Tab-separated table of C-alpha atoms in Angstrom:
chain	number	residue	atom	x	y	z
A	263	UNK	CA	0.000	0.000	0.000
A	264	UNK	CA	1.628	3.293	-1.459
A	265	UNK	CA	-0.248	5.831	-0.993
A	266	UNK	CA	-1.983	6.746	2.709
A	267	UNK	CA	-5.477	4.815	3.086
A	268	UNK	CA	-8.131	6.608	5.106
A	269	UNK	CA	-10.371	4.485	7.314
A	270	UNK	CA	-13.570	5.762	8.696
A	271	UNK	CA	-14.353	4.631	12.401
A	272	UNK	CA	-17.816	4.857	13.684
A	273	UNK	CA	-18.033	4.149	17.448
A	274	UNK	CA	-19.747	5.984	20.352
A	275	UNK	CA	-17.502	4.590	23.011
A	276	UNK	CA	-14.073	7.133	22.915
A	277	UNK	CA	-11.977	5.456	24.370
A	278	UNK	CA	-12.417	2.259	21.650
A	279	UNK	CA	-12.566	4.828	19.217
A	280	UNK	CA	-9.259	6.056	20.425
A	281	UNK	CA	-7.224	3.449	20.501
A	282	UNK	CA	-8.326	1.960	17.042
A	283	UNK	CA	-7.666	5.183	15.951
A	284	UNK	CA	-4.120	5.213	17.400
A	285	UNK	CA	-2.834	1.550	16.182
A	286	UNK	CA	-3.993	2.757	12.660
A	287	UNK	CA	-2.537	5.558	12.709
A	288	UNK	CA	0.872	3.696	14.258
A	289	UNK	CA	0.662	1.363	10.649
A	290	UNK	CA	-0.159	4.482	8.457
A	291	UNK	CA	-3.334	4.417	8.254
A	292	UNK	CA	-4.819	8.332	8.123
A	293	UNK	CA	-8.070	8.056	10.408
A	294	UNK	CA	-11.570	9.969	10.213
A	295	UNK	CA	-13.865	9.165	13.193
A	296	UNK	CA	-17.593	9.825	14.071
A	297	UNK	CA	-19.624	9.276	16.804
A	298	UNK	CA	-22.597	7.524	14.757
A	299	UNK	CA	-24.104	6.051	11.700
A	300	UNK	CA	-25.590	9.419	10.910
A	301	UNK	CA	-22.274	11.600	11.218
A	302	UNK	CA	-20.460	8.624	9.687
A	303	UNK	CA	-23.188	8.734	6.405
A	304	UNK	CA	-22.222	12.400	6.620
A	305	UNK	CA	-18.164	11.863	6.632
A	306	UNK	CA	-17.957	9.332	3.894
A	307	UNK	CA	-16.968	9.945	0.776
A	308	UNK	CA	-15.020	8.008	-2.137
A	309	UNK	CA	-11.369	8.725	-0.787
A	310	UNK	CA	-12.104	6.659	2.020
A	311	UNK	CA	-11.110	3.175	1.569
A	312	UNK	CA	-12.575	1.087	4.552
A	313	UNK	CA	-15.311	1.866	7.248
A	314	UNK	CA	-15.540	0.498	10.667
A	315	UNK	CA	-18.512	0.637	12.089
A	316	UNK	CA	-19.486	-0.184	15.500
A	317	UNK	CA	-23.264	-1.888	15.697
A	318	UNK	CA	-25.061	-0.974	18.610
A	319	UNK	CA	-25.032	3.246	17.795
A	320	UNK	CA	-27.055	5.829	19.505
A	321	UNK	CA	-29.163	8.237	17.049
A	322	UNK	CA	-28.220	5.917	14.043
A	323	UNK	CA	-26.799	2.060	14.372
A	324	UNK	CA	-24.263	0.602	12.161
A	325	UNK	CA	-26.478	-1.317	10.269
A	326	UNK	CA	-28.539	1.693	9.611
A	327	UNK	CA	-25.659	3.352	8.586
A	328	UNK	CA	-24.022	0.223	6.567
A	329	UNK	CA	-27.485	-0.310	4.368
A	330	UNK	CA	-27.863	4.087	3.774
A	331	UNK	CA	-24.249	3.721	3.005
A	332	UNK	CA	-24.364	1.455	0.085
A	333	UNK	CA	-26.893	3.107	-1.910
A	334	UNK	CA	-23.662	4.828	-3.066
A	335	UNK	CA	-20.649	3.028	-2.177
A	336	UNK	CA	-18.652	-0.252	-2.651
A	337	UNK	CA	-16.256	0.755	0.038
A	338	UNK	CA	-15.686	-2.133	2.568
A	339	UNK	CA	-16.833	-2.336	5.839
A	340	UNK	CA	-16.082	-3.914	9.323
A	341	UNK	CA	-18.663	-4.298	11.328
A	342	UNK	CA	-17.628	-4.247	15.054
A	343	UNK	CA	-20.304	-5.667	17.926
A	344	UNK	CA	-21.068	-7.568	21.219
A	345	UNK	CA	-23.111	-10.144	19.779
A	346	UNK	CA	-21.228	-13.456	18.591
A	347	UNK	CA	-24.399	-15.313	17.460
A	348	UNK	CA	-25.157	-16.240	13.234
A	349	UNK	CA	-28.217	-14.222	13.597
A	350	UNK	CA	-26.583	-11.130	14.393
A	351	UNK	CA	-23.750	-12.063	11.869
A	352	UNK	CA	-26.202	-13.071	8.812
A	353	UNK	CA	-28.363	-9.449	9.919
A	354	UNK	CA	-24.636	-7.193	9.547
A	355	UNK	CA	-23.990	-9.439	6.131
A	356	UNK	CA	-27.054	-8.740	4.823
A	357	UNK	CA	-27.323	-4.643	5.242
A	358	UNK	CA	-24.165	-5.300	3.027
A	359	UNK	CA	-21.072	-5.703	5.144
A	360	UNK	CA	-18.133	-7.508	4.221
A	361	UNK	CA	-16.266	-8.705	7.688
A	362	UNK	CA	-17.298	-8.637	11.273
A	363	UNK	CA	-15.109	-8.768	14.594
A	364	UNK	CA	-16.448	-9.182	17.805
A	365	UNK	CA	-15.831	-7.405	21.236
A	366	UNK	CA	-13.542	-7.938	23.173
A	367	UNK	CA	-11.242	-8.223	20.630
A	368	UNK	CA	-6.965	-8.169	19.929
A	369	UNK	CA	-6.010	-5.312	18.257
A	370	UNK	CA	-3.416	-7.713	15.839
A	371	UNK	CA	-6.840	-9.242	14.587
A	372	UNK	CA	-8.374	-6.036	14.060
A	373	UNK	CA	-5.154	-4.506	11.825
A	374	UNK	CA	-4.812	-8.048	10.400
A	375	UNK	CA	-8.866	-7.803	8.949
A	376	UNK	CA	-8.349	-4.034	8.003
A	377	UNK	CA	-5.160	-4.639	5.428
A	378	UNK	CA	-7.141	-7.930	4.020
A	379	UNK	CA	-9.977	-5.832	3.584
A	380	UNK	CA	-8.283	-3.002	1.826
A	381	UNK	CA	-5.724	-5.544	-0.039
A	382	UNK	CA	-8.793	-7.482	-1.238
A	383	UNK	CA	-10.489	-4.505	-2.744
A	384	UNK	CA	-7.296	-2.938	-4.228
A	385	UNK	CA	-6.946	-6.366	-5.994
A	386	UNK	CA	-10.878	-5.925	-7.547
A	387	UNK	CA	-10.532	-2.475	-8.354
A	388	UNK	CA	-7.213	-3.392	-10.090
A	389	UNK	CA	-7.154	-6.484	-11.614
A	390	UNK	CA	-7.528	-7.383	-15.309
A	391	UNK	CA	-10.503	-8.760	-16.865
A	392	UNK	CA	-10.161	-12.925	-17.691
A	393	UNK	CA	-11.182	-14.064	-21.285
A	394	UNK	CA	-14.413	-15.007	-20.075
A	395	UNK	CA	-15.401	-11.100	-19.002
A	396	UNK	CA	-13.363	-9.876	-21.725
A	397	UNK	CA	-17.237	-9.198	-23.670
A	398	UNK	CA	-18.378	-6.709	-20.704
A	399	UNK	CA	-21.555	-8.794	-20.516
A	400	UNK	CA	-22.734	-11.864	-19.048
A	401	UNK	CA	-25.942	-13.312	-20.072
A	402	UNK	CA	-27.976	-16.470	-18.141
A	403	UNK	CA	-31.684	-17.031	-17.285
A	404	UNK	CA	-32.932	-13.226	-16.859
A	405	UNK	CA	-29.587	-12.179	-15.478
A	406	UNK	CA	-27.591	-9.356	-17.033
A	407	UNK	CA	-23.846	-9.024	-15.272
A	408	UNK	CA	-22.073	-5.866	-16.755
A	409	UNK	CA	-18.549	-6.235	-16.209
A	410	UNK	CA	-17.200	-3.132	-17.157
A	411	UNK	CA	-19.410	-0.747	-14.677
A	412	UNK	CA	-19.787	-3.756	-12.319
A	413	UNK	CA	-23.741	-3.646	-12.405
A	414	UNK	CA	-26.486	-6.336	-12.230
A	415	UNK	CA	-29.595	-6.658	-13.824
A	416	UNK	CA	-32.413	-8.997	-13.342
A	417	UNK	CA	-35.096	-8.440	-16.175
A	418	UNK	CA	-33.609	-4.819	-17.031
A	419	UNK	CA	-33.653	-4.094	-13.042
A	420	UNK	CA	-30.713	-2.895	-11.626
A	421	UNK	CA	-29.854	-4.839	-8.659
A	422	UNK	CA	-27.690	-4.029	-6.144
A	423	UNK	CA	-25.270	-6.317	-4.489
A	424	UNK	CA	-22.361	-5.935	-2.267
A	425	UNK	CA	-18.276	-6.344	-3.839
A	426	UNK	CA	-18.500	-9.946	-2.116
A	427	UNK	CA	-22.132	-10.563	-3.556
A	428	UNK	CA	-20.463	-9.095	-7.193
A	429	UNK	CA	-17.389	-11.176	-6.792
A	430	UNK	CA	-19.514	-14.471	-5.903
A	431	UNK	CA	-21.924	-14.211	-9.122
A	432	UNK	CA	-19.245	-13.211	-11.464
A	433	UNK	CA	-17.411	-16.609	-10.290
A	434	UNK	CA	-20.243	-18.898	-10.653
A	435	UNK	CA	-21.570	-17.297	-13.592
A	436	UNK	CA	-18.361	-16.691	-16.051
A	437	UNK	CA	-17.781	-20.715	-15.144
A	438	UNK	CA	-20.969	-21.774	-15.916
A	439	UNK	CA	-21.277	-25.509	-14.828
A	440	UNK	CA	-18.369	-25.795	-13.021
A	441	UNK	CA	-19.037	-26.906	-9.422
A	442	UNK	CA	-17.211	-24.732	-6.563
A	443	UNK	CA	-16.942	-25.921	-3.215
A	444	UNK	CA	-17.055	-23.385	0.038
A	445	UNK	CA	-13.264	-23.362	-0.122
A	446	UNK	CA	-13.343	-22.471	-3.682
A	447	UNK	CA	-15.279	-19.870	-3.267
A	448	UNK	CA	-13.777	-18.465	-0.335
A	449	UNK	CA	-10.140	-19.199	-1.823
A	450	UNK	CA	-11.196	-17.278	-4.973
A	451	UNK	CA	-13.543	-14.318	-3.863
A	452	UNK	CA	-12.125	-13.639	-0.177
A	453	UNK	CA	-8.213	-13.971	-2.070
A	454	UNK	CA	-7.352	-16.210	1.503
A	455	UNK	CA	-6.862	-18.977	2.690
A	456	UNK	CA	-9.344	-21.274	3.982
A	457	UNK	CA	-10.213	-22.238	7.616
A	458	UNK	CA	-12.988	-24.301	8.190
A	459	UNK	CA	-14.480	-21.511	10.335
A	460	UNK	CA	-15.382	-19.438	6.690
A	461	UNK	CA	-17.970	-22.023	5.885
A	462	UNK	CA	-20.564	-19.785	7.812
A	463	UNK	CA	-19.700	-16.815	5.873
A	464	UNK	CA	-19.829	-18.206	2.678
A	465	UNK	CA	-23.211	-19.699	3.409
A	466	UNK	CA	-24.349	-16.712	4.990
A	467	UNK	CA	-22.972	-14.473	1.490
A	468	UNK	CA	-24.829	-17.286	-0.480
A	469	UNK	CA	-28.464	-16.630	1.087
A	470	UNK	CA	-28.205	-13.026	0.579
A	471	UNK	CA	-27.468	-13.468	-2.916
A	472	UNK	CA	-30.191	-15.791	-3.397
A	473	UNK	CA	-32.632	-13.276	-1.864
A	474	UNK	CA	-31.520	-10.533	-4.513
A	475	UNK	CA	-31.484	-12.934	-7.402
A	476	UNK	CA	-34.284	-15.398	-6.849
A	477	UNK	CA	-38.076	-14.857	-6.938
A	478	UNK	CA	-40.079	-15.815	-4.196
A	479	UNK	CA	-41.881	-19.650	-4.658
A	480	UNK	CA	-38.557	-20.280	-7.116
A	481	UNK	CA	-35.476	-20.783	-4.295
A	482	UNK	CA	-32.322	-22.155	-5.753
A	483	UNK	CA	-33.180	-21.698	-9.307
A	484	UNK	CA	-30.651	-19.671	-10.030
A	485	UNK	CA	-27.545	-20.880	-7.669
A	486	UNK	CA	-28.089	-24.332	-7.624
A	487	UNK	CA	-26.910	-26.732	-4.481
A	488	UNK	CA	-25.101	-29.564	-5.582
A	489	UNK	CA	-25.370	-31.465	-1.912
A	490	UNK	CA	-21.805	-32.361	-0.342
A	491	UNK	CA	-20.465	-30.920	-3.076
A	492	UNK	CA	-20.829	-27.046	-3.420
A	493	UNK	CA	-22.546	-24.383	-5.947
A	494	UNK	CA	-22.911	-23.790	-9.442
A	495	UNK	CA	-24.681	-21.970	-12.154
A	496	UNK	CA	-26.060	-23.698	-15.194
């Protein structure tokens, strides 16, 4: 990483905010902070390269934030909480963040998910188009993937997915076919290794995409379980 990054923290608690903002600042990092979702809405902008928000918020909560947040941006975020349970995870996925970290936590795991955040989405951003997207379209069912502006479409409507959800679809659907396992996925979208603890969040990135994708009555019609096996797109 060259040039500074700028990292937005949202946090109401000062002394977390503090200290996050002090070890990031100690690797670099330059650091904007807010108090809330609504003053951290009001800070973003498109030089900022990740956002850390904190989930339990006074006047607006992360999640509030996260989902106002990405009617406009594909900036990364880390969602920081209390809560440890799938249902609180699969809720902070779904308003469209990428990672989450849970209180108390090490500030070594904290700097170690901000750099693969920011490394993953430098790689995206930068990265050549393969053969496959090389036509800046992807047809299937009543799907429309534009690669060049990084847009979906399902029957001429624009829908609006996260970089992970993005990532996951263009996978499955420039290899159409092709069977991908969790640890394919993860290996190939998250640019990391895999631990057996990323099932969750690749299941968890899976649903959500579904939801977007899929018409109600019709589940899995479009990303198809092959059981014991993985995913895939016909």
């Amino acid at each position: 990483m060259n040039e500074i990054q700028t990292i937005l923290i949202a946090d109401d608690d000062d002394e977390i905010r503090e200290v996050i903002r002090i070890h990031l600042e100690n690797e670099g990092f330059e650091v904007l902070e807010a108090v809330n979702g609504k003053e951290a809405v009001a800070r973003m902008d498109a030089n900022i390269s990740l956002i850390i928000l904190d989930v339990m918020m006074p006047v607006s909560s992360g999640i509030d934030a996260c989902l106002e947040l990405r009617k406009n941006y594909l900036t990364p975020v880390l969602f920081l909480t209390a809560k440890s349970s799938d249902t609180d995870k699969v809720i902070g996925f779904s308003a469209g963040g990428d990672d989450y970290l849970v209180k108390p936590f090490s500030y070594t795991e904290l700097l170690s998910r901000v750099k693969a955040l920011i490394r993953r989405s430098q790689i995206y951003s930068n990265s050549p188009k393969t053969e496959n997207q090389a036509s800046k379209n992807v047809y299937f069912q009543d799907i429309h993937i534009n690669t060049e502006n990084k847009q979906v479409f399902k029957n001429d409507e624009e829908i609006i997915l996260t970089e992970i959800e993005y990532q996951m679809l263009l996978l499955l659907a420039t290899n159409r076919k092709n069977i991908f396992s969790v640890k394919d996925i993860y290996e190939n979208v998250w640019k990391e290794s895999y631990m057996t603890s990323s099932n969750n969040t690749v299941n968890v990135h899976i649903r959500n995409l579904r939801k977007k994708l899929e018409d109600e009555g019709e589940p899995n019609r479009i990303i198809i379980n092959i059981w014991g096996r993985g995913y895939r797109i016909d």
